[in-house]
Tab-separated table of C-alpha atoms and ligand atoms in Angstrom:
chain	number	residue	atom	x	y	z
A	56	MET	CA	36.574	13.341	-7.576
A	57	PRO	CA	40.254	14.020	-8.666
A	58	LEU	CA	41.962	11.803	-10.808
A	59	SER	CA	45.099	9.971	-9.247
A	60	ASN	CA	48.050	8.093	-10.371
A	61	ASP	CA	48.716	6.153	-7.391
A	62	PRO	CA	50.388	2.909	-9.253
A	63	ALA	CA	48.107	-0.022	-9.753
A	64	PRO	CA	48.773	-3.773	-9.890
A	65	SER	CA	47.898	-3.719	-13.487
A	66	LEU	CA	46.743	-1.380	-16.475
A	67	ALA	CA	43.058	-2.945	-16.252
A	68	GLU	CA	42.754	-2.021	-12.637
A	69	ALA	CA	44.399	1.500	-13.201
A	70	ALA	CA	41.851	2.106	-15.916
A	71	GLU	CA	39.057	0.066	-13.722
A	72	ARG	CA	39.905	2.414	-10.776
A	73	LEU	CA	39.951	5.812	-12.639
A	74	ALA	CA	36.356	5.047	-14.403
A	75	PRO	CA	34.281	6.702	-11.740
A	76	ALA	CA	36.415	9.664	-11.866
A	77	LEU	CA	36.717	9.781	-15.780
A	78	ILE	CA	32.631	9.172	-16.144
A	79	ALA	CA	32.173	11.769	-13.831
A	80	LEU	CA	34.551	14.107	-15.781
A	81	ARG	CA	33.110	13.502	-19.118
A	82	ARG	CA	29.577	14.175	-17.980
A	83	ASP	CA	30.549	17.923	-16.939
A	84	LEU	CA	32.340	18.345	-20.275
A	85	HIS	CA	29.311	16.686	-22.023
A	86	ALA	CA	26.530	19.151	-20.211
A	87	HIS	CA	28.731	22.382	-21.503
A	88	PRO	CA	29.965	21.683	-25.010
A	89	GLU	CA	32.291	23.910	-26.975
A	90	LEU	CA	32.594	24.540	-30.664
A	91	GLY	CA	35.949	24.567	-32.276
A	92	PHE	CA	38.326	27.261	-31.222
A	93	GLU	CA	36.333	28.412	-28.258
A	94	GLU	CA	36.993	25.230	-25.770
A	95	ARG	CA	38.284	27.568	-23.215
A	96	ARG	CA	36.226	25.785	-20.214
A	97	THR	CA	37.210	22.379	-21.492
A	98	ALA	CA	41.040	23.692	-21.910
A	99	GLY	CA	40.888	24.816	-18.340
A	100	ILE	CA	39.724	21.867	-16.888
A	101	VAL	CA	42.633	19.204	-18.681
A	102	ALA	CA	44.954	22.007	-17.816
A	103	ALA	CA	43.937	21.758	-14.092
A	104	GLU	CA	43.595	17.875	-14.099
A	105	LEU	CA	47.181	18.277	-15.560
A	106	ALA	CA	48.677	20.307	-12.894
A	107	ARG	CA	46.979	18.200	-10.408
A	108	LEU	CA	48.544	15.209	-11.623
A	109	GLY	CA	52.220	16.979	-11.790
A	110	ILE	CA	52.156	16.858	-15.366
A	111	PRO	CA	54.032	19.926	-17.123
A	112	HIS	CA	51.573	21.508	-20.025
A	113	ARG	CA	51.246	24.592	-22.053
A	114	THR	CA	48.077	25.910	-22.625
A	115	GLY	CA	47.087	28.259	-26.134
A	116	VAL	CA	48.448	25.939	-28.320
A	117	GLY	CA	46.594	26.243	-31.880
A	118	ARG	CA	44.814	28.881	-29.922
A	119	THR	CA	42.453	26.409	-27.288
A	120	GLY	CA	44.930	23.402	-27.459
A	121	VAL	CA	46.503	21.892	-24.319
A	122	VAL	CA	50.118	19.861	-24.564
A	123	GLY	CA	51.322	17.894	-21.499
A	124	GLU	CA	54.650	15.839	-21.542
A	125	ILE	CA	55.296	12.910	-19.425
A	126	ARG	CA	58.811	12.201	-19.225
A	127	GLY	CA	60.021	8.551	-18.840
A	128	ALA	CA	62.811	7.691	-16.511
A	129	ARG	CA	65.074	6.557	-19.246
A	130	PRO	CA	65.466	8.196	-23.016
A	131	GLY	CA	63.374	6.952	-25.955
A	132	PRO	CA	61.445	8.024	-28.726
A	133	VAL	CA	58.604	10.875	-28.426
A	134	LEU	CA	55.238	9.377	-29.063
A	135	ALA	CA	52.053	11.972	-29.327
A	136	ILE	CA	48.718	10.636	-27.977
A	137	ARG	CA	46.109	13.320	-29.409
A	138	ALA	CA	42.467	13.671	-28.257
A	139	ASP	CA	40.117	16.220	-29.618
A	140	MET	CA	37.852	18.595	-27.445
A	141	ASP	CA	35.340	20.346	-29.759
A	142	ALA	CA	31.541	19.602	-29.908
A	143	LEU	CA	28.968	20.580	-32.971
A	144	PRO	CA	26.235	22.552	-33.267
A	145	ILE	CA	23.163	20.221	-32.911
A	146	GLU	CA	20.564	20.628	-30.346
A	147	GLU	CA	20.681	17.583	-27.945
A	148	GLU	CA	17.906	15.475	-27.619
A	149	THR	CA	18.929	12.937	-25.290
A	150	GLY	CA	17.251	13.676	-22.445
A	151	LEU	CA	19.972	12.697	-20.120
A	152	PRO	CA	20.629	14.286	-16.926
A	153	PHE	CA	23.923	15.592	-18.182
A	154	ALA	CA	22.513	16.443	-21.109
A	155	SER	CA	23.890	20.214	-22.988
A	156	THR	CA	23.085	22.928	-20.987
A	157	ILE	CA	23.969	25.176	-24.051
A	158	PRO	CA	21.201	25.469	-26.681
A	159	GLY	CA	22.141	24.471	-30.306
A	160	ARG	CA	25.825	22.639	-29.002
A	161	MET	CA	26.071	19.123	-28.085
A	162	HIS	CA	28.940	16.587	-27.659
A	163	ALA	CA	27.419	14.527	-30.540
A	164	CYS	CA	30.960	12.878	-31.747
A	165	GLY	CA	31.884	11.998	-28.400
A	166	HIS	CA	34.836	14.275	-28.075
A	167	ASP	CA	33.758	14.488	-24.177
A	168	ILE	CA	34.702	10.614	-24.405
A	169	HIS	CA	38.220	11.555	-25.904
A	170	THR	CA	39.157	14.565	-23.698
A	171	ALA	CA	37.978	12.078	-20.766
A	172	THR	CA	40.081	9.035	-22.020
A	173	LEU	CA	43.318	11.020	-22.530
A	174	LEU	CA	43.146	12.299	-19.033
A	175	GLY	CA	42.755	8.897	-17.703
A	176	VAL	CA	45.709	7.862	-20.068
A	177	ALA	CA	47.732	10.920	-18.455
A	178	ALA	CA	46.791	9.616	-14.982
A	179	VAL	CA	47.989	6.302	-15.605
A	180	LEU	CA	51.284	6.808	-17.614
A	181	SER	CA	52.419	9.807	-15.158
A	182	GLY	CA	51.984	7.115	-12.321
A	183	MET	CA	54.192	5.018	-14.407
A	184	ALA	CA	57.049	7.262	-15.807
A	185	ASP	CA	59.628	5.298	-14.087
A	186	GLN	CA	59.233	2.514	-16.444
A	187	LEU	CA	58.794	4.499	-19.545
A	188	ALA	CA	62.099	4.688	-22.141
A	189	GLY	CA	60.917	7.943	-23.610
A	190	THR	CA	58.160	11.080	-23.649
A	191	VAL	CA	54.635	10.525	-24.211
A	192	ARG	CA	53.135	14.213	-25.229
A	193	LEU	CA	49.575	14.385	-24.812
A	194	ILE	CA	47.723	16.616	-27.208
A	195	PHE	CA	44.222	17.975	-26.434
A	196	GLN	CA	43.296	19.326	-29.650
A	197	PRO	CA	40.757	21.708	-30.502
A	198	ALA	CA	38.352	22.249	-33.740
A	199	GLU	CA	38.544	19.011	-35.013
A	200	GLU	CA	35.157	19.206	-36.471
A	201	LEU	CA	36.162	21.978	-38.615
A	202	LEU	CA	39.257	20.062	-39.764
A	203	GLU	CA	41.552	23.020	-38.486
A	204	GLY	CA	42.661	21.942	-34.831
A	205	ALA	CA	45.521	20.020	-35.967
A	206	GLU	CA	47.159	22.133	-38.593
A	207	ALA	CA	46.881	25.073	-35.928
A	208	MET	CA	48.703	23.095	-33.104
A	209	ILE	CA	50.980	21.760	-35.366
A	210	ALA	CA	51.685	25.543	-36.396
A	211	ASP	CA	52.465	26.294	-32.555
A	212	GLY	CA	54.864	23.276	-32.527
A	213	ALA	CA	52.741	20.725	-30.911
A	214	ALA	CA	54.529	17.948	-33.708
A	215	GLU	CA	58.051	19.063	-32.978
A	216	GLY	CA	60.278	16.664	-32.423
A	217	ILE	CA	57.321	13.398	-32.009
A	218	ASP	CA	58.882	10.420	-33.678
A	219	MET	CA	55.241	8.393	-33.556
A	220	ALA	CA	51.356	9.429	-32.836
A	221	LEU	CA	48.258	7.661	-31.720
A	222	GLY	CA	44.873	8.780	-32.332
A	223	PHE	CA	41.777	7.152	-31.255
A	224	HIS	CA	37.656	7.648	-31.803
A	225	ASN	CA	34.967	5.985	-30.438
A	226	MET	CA	32.881	4.036	-32.764
A	227	PRO	CA	28.996	3.263	-31.798
A	228	ASP	CA	28.543	0.713	-34.890
A	229	MET	CA	31.225	-1.412	-32.933
A	230	PRO	CA	29.541	-2.752	-29.142
A	231	VAL	CA	31.611	-1.520	-26.182
A	232	GLY	CA	34.366	-3.773	-24.957
A	233	SER	CA	35.504	-3.914	-28.820
A	234	LEU	CA	38.151	-2.433	-30.283
A	235	GLY	CA	39.485	-2.038	-34.027
A	236	PHE	CA	41.694	-0.780	-36.417
A	237	VAL	CA	42.239	-0.121	-40.324
A	238	ARG	CA	44.796	-1.449	-42.250
A	239	GLY	CA	46.253	1.238	-44.551
A	240	ALA	CA	44.116	4.487	-45.457
A	241	ALA	CA	41.715	4.039	-42.729
A	242	LEU	CA	39.772	7.648	-43.401
A	243	ALA	CA	39.513	9.769	-46.609
A	244	ALA	CA	41.126	12.864	-47.598
A	245	SER	CA	38.730	15.758	-47.661
A	246	ASP	CA	38.676	18.724	-50.105
A	247	ARG	CA	35.745	21.245	-50.417
A	248	PHE	CA	34.840	23.277	-53.765
A	249	ASP	CA	32.648	26.235	-54.424
A	250	ILE	CA	31.861	26.806	-57.794
A	251	THR	CA	29.953	29.886	-59.271
A	252	LEU	CA	28.134	29.465	-62.505
A	253	GLN	CA	27.643	32.701	-63.973
A	254	GLY	CA	24.925	33.347	-66.365
A	255	LYS	CA	22.772	36.532	-67.944
A	256	SER	CA	19.318	36.672	-66.619
A	257	GLY	CA	16.483	37.185	-68.494
A	258	HIS	CA	12.473	36.556	-68.869
A	259	ALA	CA	11.972	32.579	-68.699
A	260	ALA	CA	9.991	32.964	-72.552
A	261	HIS	CA	13.129	34.260	-74.147
A	262	PRO	CA	16.016	31.887	-73.206
A	263	TYR	CA	18.116	32.642	-76.083
A	264	ALA	CA	18.678	35.938	-74.996
A	265	ALA	CA	19.772	35.221	-71.847
A	266	ILE	CA	22.660	32.804	-70.704
A	267	ASP	CA	20.873	30.325	-68.260
A	268	PRO	CA	23.075	29.160	-65.096
A	269	ILE	CA	19.995	26.462	-64.112
A	270	ILE	CA	20.909	24.232	-66.874
A	271	ALA	CA	24.661	24.578	-66.751
A	272	ALA	CA	24.444	23.738	-63.319
A	273	ALA	CA	22.310	21.048	-63.832
A	274	GLN	CA	24.456	19.244	-66.429
A	275	LEU	CA	27.634	20.140	-64.388
A	276	ILE	CA	26.318	18.424	-61.261
A	277	THR	CA	25.255	15.002	-63.190
A	278	GLN	CA	29.135	15.592	-65.081
A	279	LEU	CA	30.365	15.441	-61.411
A	280	GLN	CA	29.475	11.747	-61.002
A	281	THR	CA	31.643	11.037	-63.702
A	282	VAL	CA	34.429	11.766	-61.601
A	283	VAL	CA	33.932	8.819	-59.857
A	284	SER	CA	32.468	6.547	-62.426
A	285	ARG	CA	34.801	7.160	-65.502
A	286	GLU	CA	37.993	8.884	-64.196
A	287	GLN	CA	38.694	6.832	-61.185
A	288	LYS	CA	40.463	3.633	-60.754
A	289	PRO	CA	37.338	1.334	-59.729
A	290	THR	CA	39.967	0.176	-56.723
A	291	HIS	CA	40.543	3.511	-55.647
A	292	PRO	CA	37.519	5.024	-53.747
A	293	CYS	CA	36.181	8.417	-54.388
A	294	VAL	CA	32.843	10.417	-53.276
A	295	VAL	CA	31.817	13.530	-54.863
A	296	THR	CA	28.660	14.912	-53.274
A	297	VAL	CA	27.457	18.334	-54.057
A	298	GLY	CA	25.709	19.581	-50.815
A	299	MET	CA	23.979	22.608	-52.024
A	300	VAL	CA	22.715	24.198	-55.049
A	301	GLN	CA	21.452	28.097	-55.014
A	302	GLY	CA	20.092	29.975	-57.701
A	303	GLY	CA	17.019	31.444	-58.862
A	304	SER	CA	13.813	33.126	-57.617
A	305	THR	CA	10.659	31.843	-59.309
A	306	TYR	CA	8.688	30.560	-62.564
A	307	ASN	CA	9.383	33.303	-65.154
A	308	ILE	CA	13.080	34.330	-64.627
A	309	ILE	CA	16.163	32.928	-66.159
A	310	PRO	CA	18.587	33.980	-63.081
A	311	GLU	CA	22.178	35.611	-63.234
A	312	ARG	CA	23.918	32.963	-61.599
A	313	VAL	CA	24.062	29.783	-59.521
A	314	ALA	CA	26.203	28.757	-56.462
A	315	LEU	CA	26.876	24.881	-55.951
A	316	LYS	CA	29.124	23.965	-52.583
A	317	GLY	CA	30.518	20.299	-52.233
A	318	THR	CA	33.173	17.680	-51.246
A	319	VAL	CA	35.263	14.962	-52.542
A	320	ARG	CA	36.612	12.342	-50.778
A	321	THR	CA	39.426	9.908	-51.285
A	322	LEU	CA	41.486	7.239	-49.897
A	323	HIS	CA	44.553	7.304	-52.505
A	324	ARG	CA	46.858	10.616	-53.124
A	325	GLU	CA	46.577	9.396	-56.801
A	326	ALA	CA	42.763	9.938	-56.478
A	327	ARG	CA	42.559	12.887	-55.175
A	328	GLU	CA	44.729	14.331	-58.080
A	329	VAL	CA	42.516	12.383	-60.648
A	330	ALA	CA	39.611	14.203	-58.870
A	331	GLU	CA	40.704	18.081	-58.605
A	332	ALA	CA	42.041	17.962	-61.909
A	333	ALA	CA	38.740	16.366	-63.489
A	334	ILE	CA	36.696	18.654	-61.566
A	335	ARG	CA	38.514	21.589	-63.113
A	336	ARG	CA	38.283	20.330	-66.465
A	337	LEU	CA	34.904	19.889	-66.236
A	338	CYS	CA	34.080	23.370	-64.977
A	339	GLU	CA	35.968	24.574	-68.265
A	340	GLY	CA	34.351	22.680	-70.498
A	341	ILE	CA	30.831	23.858	-69.363
A	342	ALA	CA	32.154	27.117	-69.661
A	343	ALA	CA	33.337	26.734	-73.160
A	344	GLY	CA	30.017	24.938	-74.164
A	345	LEU	CA	27.295	26.577	-72.352
A	346	ARG	CA	28.672	30.005	-72.299
A	347	VAL	CA	28.669	30.674	-68.762
A	348	GLY	CA	31.245	32.227	-66.892
A	349	VAL	CA	32.387	29.455	-63.996
A	350	GLU	CA	34.302	30.137	-60.915
A	351	LEU	CA	35.986	27.151	-58.841
A	352	SER	CA	37.655	27.509	-55.742
A	353	TYR	CA	38.981	24.172	-54.864
A	354	ARG	CA	40.257	23.674	-51.191
A	355	ARG	CA	42.210	20.591	-49.864
A	356	MET	CA	40.969	20.484	-45.910
A	357	VAL	CA	42.982	17.440	-44.678
A	358	PRO	CA	44.746	14.399	-46.451
A	359	SER	CA	43.661	10.710	-45.851
A	360	LEU	CA	44.378	8.969	-42.689
A	361	VAL	CA	47.413	6.511	-43.375
A	362	ASN	CA	48.018	3.897	-40.591
A	363	ASP	CA	51.960	2.993	-40.609
A	364	PRO	CA	51.889	-0.840	-41.104
A	365	ALA	CA	55.075	-1.605	-39.076
A	366	LEU	CA	53.209	0.931	-35.978
A	367	LEU	CA	49.690	-0.808	-36.496
A	368	GLU	CA	51.396	-4.301	-36.267
A	369	ARG	CA	53.163	-3.462	-32.932
A	370	ALA	CA	49.600	-1.703	-31.663
A	371	VAL	CA	48.010	-4.881	-32.651
A	372	ALA	CA	50.261	-7.225	-30.861
A	373	SER	CA	50.065	-4.966	-27.894
A	374	LEU	CA	46.050	-4.924	-27.992
A	375	ALA	CA	46.044	-8.744	-28.615
A	376	ALA	CA	48.579	-9.185	-25.505
A	377	GLN	CA	46.436	-7.149	-23.234
A	378	PHE	CA	42.948	-8.052	-23.838
A	379	ASP	CA	40.720	-11.551	-24.240
A	380	THR	CA	38.565	-10.479	-27.343
A	381	PRO	CA	41.751	-9.381	-30.322
A	382	PRO	CA	41.031	-6.105	-31.816
A	383	LEU	CA	38.733	-6.605	-35.241
A	384	GLU	CA	40.145	-5.226	-38.503
A	385	ARG	CA	37.726	-2.926	-40.253
A	386	GLU	CA	36.917	-1.219	-43.569
A	387	PRO	CA	38.457	2.040	-44.045
A	388	SER	CA	35.661	5.048	-43.936
A	389	MET	CA	34.959	8.004	-46.480
A	390	GLY	CA	34.757	10.150	-43.247
A	391	ALA	CA	37.888	12.481	-42.414
A	392	GLU	CA	39.559	13.243	-39.316
A	393	ASP	CA	42.234	15.835	-38.857
A	394	PHE	CA	44.470	13.291	-36.770
A	395	SER	CA	45.640	12.856	-40.736
A	396	ALA	CA	47.742	15.957	-40.171
A	397	PHE	CA	49.676	14.134	-37.674
A	398	ALA	CA	49.859	10.892	-39.370
A	399	ASP	CA	51.137	12.689	-42.490
A	400	ARG	CA	54.135	13.756	-40.666
A	401	VAL	CA	54.947	11.003	-38.334
A	402	PRO	CA	54.593	7.217	-38.516
A	403	SER	CA	50.687	6.872	-37.002
A	404	PHE	CA	47.912	4.484	-35.876
A	405	HIS	CA	44.538	5.341	-35.469
A	406	LEU	CA	42.293	3.110	-32.762
A	407	LEU	CA	38.779	2.223	-32.895
A	408	VAL	CA	37.435	2.145	-29.843
A	409	GLY	CA	33.729	0.606	-29.790
A	410	SER	CA	31.246	2.412	-28.011
A	411	GLY	CA	27.743	1.246	-29.311
A	412	ALA	CA	25.232	-0.170	-26.785
A	413	PRO	CA	22.545	-2.412	-27.882
A	414	GLY	CA	19.186	-0.155	-28.523
A	415	ARG	CA	20.916	2.884	-28.563
A	416	GLU	CA	21.257	5.430	-31.233
A	417	ASP	CA	24.158	4.609	-33.032
A	418	ARG	CA	24.897	7.094	-35.440
A	419	LEU	CA	27.838	9.975	-34.556
A	420	HIS	CA	26.817	13.660	-35.377
A	421	ASN	CA	23.064	12.642	-34.277
A	422	ALA	CA	20.907	14.589	-31.767
A	423	ARG	CA	20.129	11.183	-29.549
A	424	TYR	CA	23.760	9.657	-29.791
A	425	GLN	CA	24.606	8.040	-26.320
A	426	PRO	CA	27.912	6.332	-26.287
A	427	ASP	CA	28.525	3.771	-23.694
A	428	GLU	CA	30.764	5.100	-21.335
A	429	GLY	CA	32.629	1.762	-20.797
A	430	CYS	CA	34.603	2.654	-23.650
A	431	ILE	CA	36.439	5.185	-21.651
A	432	ALA	CA	38.390	2.915	-19.008
A	433	GLN	CA	38.639	0.374	-22.200
A	434	GLY	CA	40.094	3.263	-24.245
A	435	VAL	CA	42.334	4.330	-21.497
A	436	GLN	CA	43.882	0.602	-20.962
A	437	ALA	CA	44.447	0.245	-24.515
A	438	LEU	CA	46.088	3.369	-25.104
A	439	CYS	CA	48.123	2.614	-22.165
A	440	ARG	CA	49.193	-0.440	-23.052
A	441	ILE	CA	50.157	0.324	-26.551
A	442	ALA	CA	52.245	3.328	-25.150
A	443	VAL	CA	54.029	1.058	-22.616
A	444	ASP	CA	54.947	-1.230	-24.768
A	445	LEU	CA	56.042	1.246	-27.702
A	446	LEU	CA	58.428	3.080	-24.885
A	447	ARG	CA	59.950	0.002	-23.262
B	24	LIG	NI1	34.947	13.158	-34.075
């Protein structure tokens, strides 16, 4: 069932008319999930659909990304709309007839939904190009789950010349048909740390003759929580999680070293600085106090995703005019999303699209996640309405 860009009397009807083809497309993507930077089949399908719609595009942007461009009849700003395409290393347990055919791979974050949605947007807006003042750049991004795809595409020029950007995500904790937004910082900055505590191995009965990295690791892990409780302003959210501890082998040996891995999430720039500085200081303190060697590698992955206030007000007004139910204001999340790489460069708005159905698994990254596919047409309609209003 090919996508069509024949004009429809309204955006709602255009989205509704496309829905069956978009759902079929989504199910095909769902059955063939691909991990970050491996989205070759997915990118091929995207490129083929754009070609059918007569939309000029480039492939291989940021390795496996695709960029299409719809030029309006009149000059105006360049609006980027971005969807992510990658799947997760999860064994699917939905039992759906279109479940993943690839062992250990699943579209458990709904990026198949996002890809289909942006193709729907492409179909609708390419059929309305004569009404647009400006350009719509369609960004099909790889490797969001690795938090590397956006930067890879930007390095290949995907963000060149853009004036503003729209991103979106399906939200299973919001009922299908609803839309949402977050004022200000919507998603957290995500950083990663690797810490190695180097001791001196020895007999467990003679700790004075060794240097115990396990005691040092235990103290450091508890001290790291004081970054949140004693160093940050209580009005600045921060999460420090140690997700991996590795060291030692048996009852009676003090090991040579312990390795830790963890993540830091913050919403405010200032909090991010405070956290990194504090973690560096605590590592130095443990080294001095407990005689261990401490090696810290601290990597800033993505900045927090901050919605532009003016663009947000315009988008929310468009949604309120388009739909009977106004969009819901939501709380920020300490999750991260690399759309923030675009939002860090140009005014951006991140739309939340309800995908939840009663009784269904409502967590992303879950082996039984089943979004309600009604969210595709809803997303198409919402994004098109915002785009049309921004490029009037
Ligand atoms: Ni996602």
